[in-house]
mmCIF file of C-alpha atoms and ligand atoms in Angstrom:
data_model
loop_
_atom_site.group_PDB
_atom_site.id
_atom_site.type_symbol
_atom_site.label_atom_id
_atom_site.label_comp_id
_atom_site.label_asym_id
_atom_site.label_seq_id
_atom_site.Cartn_x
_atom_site.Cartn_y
_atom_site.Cartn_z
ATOM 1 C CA UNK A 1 77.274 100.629 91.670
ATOM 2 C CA UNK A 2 80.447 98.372 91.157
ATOM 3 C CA UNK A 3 82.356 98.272 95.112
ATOM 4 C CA UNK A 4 85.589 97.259 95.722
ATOM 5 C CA UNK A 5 87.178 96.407 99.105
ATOM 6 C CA UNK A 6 90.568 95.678 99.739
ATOM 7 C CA UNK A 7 91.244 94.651 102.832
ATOM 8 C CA UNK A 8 95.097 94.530 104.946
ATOM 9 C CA UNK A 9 96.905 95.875 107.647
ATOM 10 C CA UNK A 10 97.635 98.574 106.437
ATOM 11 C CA UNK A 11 100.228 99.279 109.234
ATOM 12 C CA UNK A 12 101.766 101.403 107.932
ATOM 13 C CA UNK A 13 100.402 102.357 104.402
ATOM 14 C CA UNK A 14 103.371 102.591 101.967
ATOM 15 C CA UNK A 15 103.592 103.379 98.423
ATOM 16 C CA UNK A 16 103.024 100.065 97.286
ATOM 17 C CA UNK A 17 99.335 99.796 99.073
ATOM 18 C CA UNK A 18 98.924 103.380 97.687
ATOM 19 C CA UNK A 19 99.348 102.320 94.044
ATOM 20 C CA UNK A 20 96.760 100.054 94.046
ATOM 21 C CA UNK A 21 94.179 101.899 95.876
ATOM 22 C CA UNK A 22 94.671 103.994 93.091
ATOM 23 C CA UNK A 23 94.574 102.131 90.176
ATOM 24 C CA UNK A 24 91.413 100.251 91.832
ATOM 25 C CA UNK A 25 89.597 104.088 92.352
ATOM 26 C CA UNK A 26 89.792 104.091 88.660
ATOM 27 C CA UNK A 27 88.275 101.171 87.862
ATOM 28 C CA UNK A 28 85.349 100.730 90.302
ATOM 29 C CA UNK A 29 82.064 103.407 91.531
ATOM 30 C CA UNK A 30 83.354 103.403 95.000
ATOM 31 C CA UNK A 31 86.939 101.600 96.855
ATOM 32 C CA UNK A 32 86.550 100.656 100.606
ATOM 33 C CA UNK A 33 90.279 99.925 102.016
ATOM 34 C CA UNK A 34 89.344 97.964 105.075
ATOM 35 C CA UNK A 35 92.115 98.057 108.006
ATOM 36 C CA UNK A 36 91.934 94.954 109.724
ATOM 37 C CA UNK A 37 91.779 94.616 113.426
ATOM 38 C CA UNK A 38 92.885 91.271 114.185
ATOM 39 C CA UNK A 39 93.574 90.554 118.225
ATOM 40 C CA UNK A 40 96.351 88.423 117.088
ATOM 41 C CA UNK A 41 98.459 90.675 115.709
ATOM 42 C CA UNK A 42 100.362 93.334 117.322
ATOM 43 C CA UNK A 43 100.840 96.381 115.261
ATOM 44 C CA UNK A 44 103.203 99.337 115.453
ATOM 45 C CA UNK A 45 99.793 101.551 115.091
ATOM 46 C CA UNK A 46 96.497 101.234 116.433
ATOM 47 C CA UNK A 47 93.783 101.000 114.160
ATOM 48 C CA UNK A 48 92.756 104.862 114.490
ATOM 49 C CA UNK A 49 96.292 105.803 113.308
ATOM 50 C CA UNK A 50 96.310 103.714 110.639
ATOM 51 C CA UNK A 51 92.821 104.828 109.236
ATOM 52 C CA UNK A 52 94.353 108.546 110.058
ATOM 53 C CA UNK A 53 97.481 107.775 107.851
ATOM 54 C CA UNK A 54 95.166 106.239 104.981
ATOM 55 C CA UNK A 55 92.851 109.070 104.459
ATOM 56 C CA UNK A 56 95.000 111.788 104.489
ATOM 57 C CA UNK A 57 96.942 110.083 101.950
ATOM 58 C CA UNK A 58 93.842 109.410 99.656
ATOM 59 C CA UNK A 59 91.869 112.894 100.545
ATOM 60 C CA UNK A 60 92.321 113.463 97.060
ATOM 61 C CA UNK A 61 89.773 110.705 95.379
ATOM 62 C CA UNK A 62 86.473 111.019 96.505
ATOM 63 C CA UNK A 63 85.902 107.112 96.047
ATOM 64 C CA UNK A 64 87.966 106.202 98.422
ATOM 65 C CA UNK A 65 86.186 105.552 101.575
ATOM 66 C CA UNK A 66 88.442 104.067 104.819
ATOM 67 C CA UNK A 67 86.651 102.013 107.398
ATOM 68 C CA UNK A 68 88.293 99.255 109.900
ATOM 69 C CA UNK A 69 86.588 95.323 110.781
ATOM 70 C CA UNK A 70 87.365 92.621 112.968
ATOM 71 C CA UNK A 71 86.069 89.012 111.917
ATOM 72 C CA UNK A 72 85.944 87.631 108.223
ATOM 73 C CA UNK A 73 86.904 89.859 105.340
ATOM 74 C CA UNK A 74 83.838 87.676 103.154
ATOM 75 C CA UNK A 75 81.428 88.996 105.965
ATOM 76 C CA UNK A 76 82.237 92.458 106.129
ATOM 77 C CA UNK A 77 82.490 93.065 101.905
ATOM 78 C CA UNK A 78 78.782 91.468 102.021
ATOM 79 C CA UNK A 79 77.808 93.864 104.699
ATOM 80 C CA UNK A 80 79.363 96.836 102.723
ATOM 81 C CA UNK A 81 77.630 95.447 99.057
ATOM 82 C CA UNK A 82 81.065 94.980 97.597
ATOM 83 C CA UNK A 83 81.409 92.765 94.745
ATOM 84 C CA UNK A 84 84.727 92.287 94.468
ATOM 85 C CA UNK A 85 87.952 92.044 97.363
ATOM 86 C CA UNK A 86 91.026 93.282 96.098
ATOM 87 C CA UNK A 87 94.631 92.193 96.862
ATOM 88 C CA UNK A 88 98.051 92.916 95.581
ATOM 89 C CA UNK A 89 100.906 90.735 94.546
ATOM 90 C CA UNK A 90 104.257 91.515 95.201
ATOM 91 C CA UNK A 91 105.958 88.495 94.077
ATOM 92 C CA UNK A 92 106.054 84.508 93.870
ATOM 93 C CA UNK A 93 105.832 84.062 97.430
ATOM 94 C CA UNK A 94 102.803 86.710 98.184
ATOM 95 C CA UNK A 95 101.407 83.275 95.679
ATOM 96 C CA UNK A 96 100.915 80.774 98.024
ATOM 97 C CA UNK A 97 99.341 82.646 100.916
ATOM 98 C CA UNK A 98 96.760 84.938 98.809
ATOM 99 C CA UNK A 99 95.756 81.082 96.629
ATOM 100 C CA UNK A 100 94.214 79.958 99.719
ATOM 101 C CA UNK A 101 92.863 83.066 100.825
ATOM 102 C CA UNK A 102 90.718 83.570 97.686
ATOM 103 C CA UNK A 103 89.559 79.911 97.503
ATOM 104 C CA UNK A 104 88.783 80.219 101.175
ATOM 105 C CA UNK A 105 86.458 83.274 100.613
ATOM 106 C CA UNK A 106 84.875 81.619 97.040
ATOM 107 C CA UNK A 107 84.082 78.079 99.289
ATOM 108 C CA UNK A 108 82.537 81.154 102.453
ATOM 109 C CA UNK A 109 80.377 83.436 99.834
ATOM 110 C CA UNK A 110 80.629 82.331 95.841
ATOM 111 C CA UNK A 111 78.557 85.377 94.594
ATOM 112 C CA UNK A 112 82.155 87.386 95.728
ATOM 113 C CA UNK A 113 85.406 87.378 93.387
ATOM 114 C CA UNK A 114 88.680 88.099 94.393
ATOM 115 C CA UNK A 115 90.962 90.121 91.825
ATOM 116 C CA UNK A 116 94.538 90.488 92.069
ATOM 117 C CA UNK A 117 97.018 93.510 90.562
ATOM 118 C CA UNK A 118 100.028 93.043 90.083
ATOM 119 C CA UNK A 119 102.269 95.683 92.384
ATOM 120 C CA UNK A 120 104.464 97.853 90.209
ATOM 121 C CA UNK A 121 107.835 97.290 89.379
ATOM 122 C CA UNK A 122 109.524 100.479 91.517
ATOM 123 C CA UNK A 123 107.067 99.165 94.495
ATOM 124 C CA UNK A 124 108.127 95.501 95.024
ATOM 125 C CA UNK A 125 110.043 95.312 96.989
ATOM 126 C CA UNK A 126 107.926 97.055 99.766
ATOM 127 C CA UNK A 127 106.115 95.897 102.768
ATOM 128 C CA UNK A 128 105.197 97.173 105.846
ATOM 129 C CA UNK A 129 107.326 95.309 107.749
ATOM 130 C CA UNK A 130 110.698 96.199 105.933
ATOM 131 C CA UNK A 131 109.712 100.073 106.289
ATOM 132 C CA UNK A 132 109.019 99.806 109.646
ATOM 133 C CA UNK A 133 112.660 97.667 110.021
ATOM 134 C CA UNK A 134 114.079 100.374 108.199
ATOM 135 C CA UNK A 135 112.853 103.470 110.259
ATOM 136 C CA UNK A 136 113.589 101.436 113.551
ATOM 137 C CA UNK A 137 117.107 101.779 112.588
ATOM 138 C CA UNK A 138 117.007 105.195 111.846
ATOM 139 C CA UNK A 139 116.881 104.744 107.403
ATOM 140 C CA UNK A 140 115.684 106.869 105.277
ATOM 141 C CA UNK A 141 112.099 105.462 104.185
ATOM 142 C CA UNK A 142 111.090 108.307 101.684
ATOM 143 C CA UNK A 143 111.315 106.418 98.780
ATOM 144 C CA UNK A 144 108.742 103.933 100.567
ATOM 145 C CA UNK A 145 105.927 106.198 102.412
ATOM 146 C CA UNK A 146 104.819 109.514 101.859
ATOM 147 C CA UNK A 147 106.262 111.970 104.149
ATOM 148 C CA UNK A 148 103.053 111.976 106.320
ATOM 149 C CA UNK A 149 103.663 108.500 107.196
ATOM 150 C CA UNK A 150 107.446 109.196 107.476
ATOM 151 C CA UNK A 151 106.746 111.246 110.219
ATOM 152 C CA UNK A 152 104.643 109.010 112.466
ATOM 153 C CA UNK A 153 107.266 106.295 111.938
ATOM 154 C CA UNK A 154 109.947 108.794 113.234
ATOM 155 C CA UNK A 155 107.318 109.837 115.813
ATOM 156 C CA UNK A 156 107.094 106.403 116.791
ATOM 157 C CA UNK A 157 110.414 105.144 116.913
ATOM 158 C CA UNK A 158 112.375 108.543 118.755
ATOM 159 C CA UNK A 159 114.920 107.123 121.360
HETATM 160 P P1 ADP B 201 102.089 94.444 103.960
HETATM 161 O O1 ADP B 201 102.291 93.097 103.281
HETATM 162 O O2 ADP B 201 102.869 95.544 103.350
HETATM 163 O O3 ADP B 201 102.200 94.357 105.456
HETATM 164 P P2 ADP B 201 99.199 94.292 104.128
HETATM 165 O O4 ADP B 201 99.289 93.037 104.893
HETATM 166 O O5 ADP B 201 98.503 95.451 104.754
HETATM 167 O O6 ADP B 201 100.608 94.856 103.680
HETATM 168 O O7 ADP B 201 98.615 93.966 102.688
HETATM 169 C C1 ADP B 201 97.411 94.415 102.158
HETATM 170 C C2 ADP B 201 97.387 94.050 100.702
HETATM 171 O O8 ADP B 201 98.327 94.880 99.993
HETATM 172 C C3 ADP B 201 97.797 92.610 100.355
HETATM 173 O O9 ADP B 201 96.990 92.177 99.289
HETATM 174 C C4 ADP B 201 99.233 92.751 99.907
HETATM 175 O O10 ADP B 201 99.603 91.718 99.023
HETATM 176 C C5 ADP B 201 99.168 94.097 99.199
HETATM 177 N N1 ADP B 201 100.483 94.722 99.118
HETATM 178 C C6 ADP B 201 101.337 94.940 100.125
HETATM 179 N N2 ADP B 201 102.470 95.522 99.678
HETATM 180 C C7 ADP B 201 102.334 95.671 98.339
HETATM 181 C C8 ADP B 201 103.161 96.208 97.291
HETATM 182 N N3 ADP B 201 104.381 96.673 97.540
HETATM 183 N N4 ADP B 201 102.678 96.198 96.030
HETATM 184 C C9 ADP B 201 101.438 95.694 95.782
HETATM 185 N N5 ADP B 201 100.614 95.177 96.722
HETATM 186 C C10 ADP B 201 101.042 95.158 97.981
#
């Protein structure tokens, strides 16, 4: 059984994070996308809404399993039997950050590997914090999210 986990904050899910859930469903047994709960960060949705969001936007793939952790990403894949944590890369400076993070996990548990896709072109440019900058100021943001998540933004952000 190959296992995949791909950890973030998922906060919210866009298209970008989408794509690559999907891609990864097709190459591994079974995907975990792990939402991070990290008591340093403040995000626009609490962990329950963002698992919410990400399974009814991946009910389709039977796969694709959604689950949250707190502590090190290393230690939860372990606990899950994942082989492999996957991570997307936007662009040059998504680089720097994501070198040290999968050095960091290979010096914490060798026997894992981290493996990298490359976002798609049309997706970019996204990230969750331009959506949600986007929706604060009233934007349109369906070209970013599916309308689900659309709709909690709007939800979130009514004056
Ligand atoms: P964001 O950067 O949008 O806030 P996260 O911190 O939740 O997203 O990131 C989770 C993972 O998804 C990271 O590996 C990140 O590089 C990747 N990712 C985020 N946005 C994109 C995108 N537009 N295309 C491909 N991968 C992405």
């Amino acid at each position: 059984m190959r296992i995949a986990l791909y950890p973030g904050s998922f906060d919210p899910v866009h298209y970008g994070h989408l794509d690559i859930i999907e891609r990864v469903a097709t190459l591994f047994d079974e995907v975990i996308v792990a939402v991070a709960v990290n008591p340093r960060k403040k995000p626009l949705f609490t962990t329950e809404e963002r698992i919410d969001m990400l399974r009814s936007t991946t009910s389709k793939y039977s796969n694709i399993h959604i689950e949250s952790f707190d502590g090190l990403t290393v230690n939860f894949a372990l606990k899950k039997r994942a082989q492999v944590i996957i991570r997307g890369l936007r662009a040059i400076t998504d680089f720097e950050n994501e070198f040290v993070f999968a050095l960091t996990n290979k010096k914490l548990a060798s026997e894992l590997e981290t493996l990298y896709l490359m976002t798609r072109a049309e997706y970019s440019f996204i990230s969750s914090n331009i959506v949600k900058e986007v929706a604060y100021y009233g934007g349109c943001v369906s070209e970013m999210v599916p309308p689900i998540v659309a709709r909690e933004l709007s939800k979130k952000f009514i004056k």
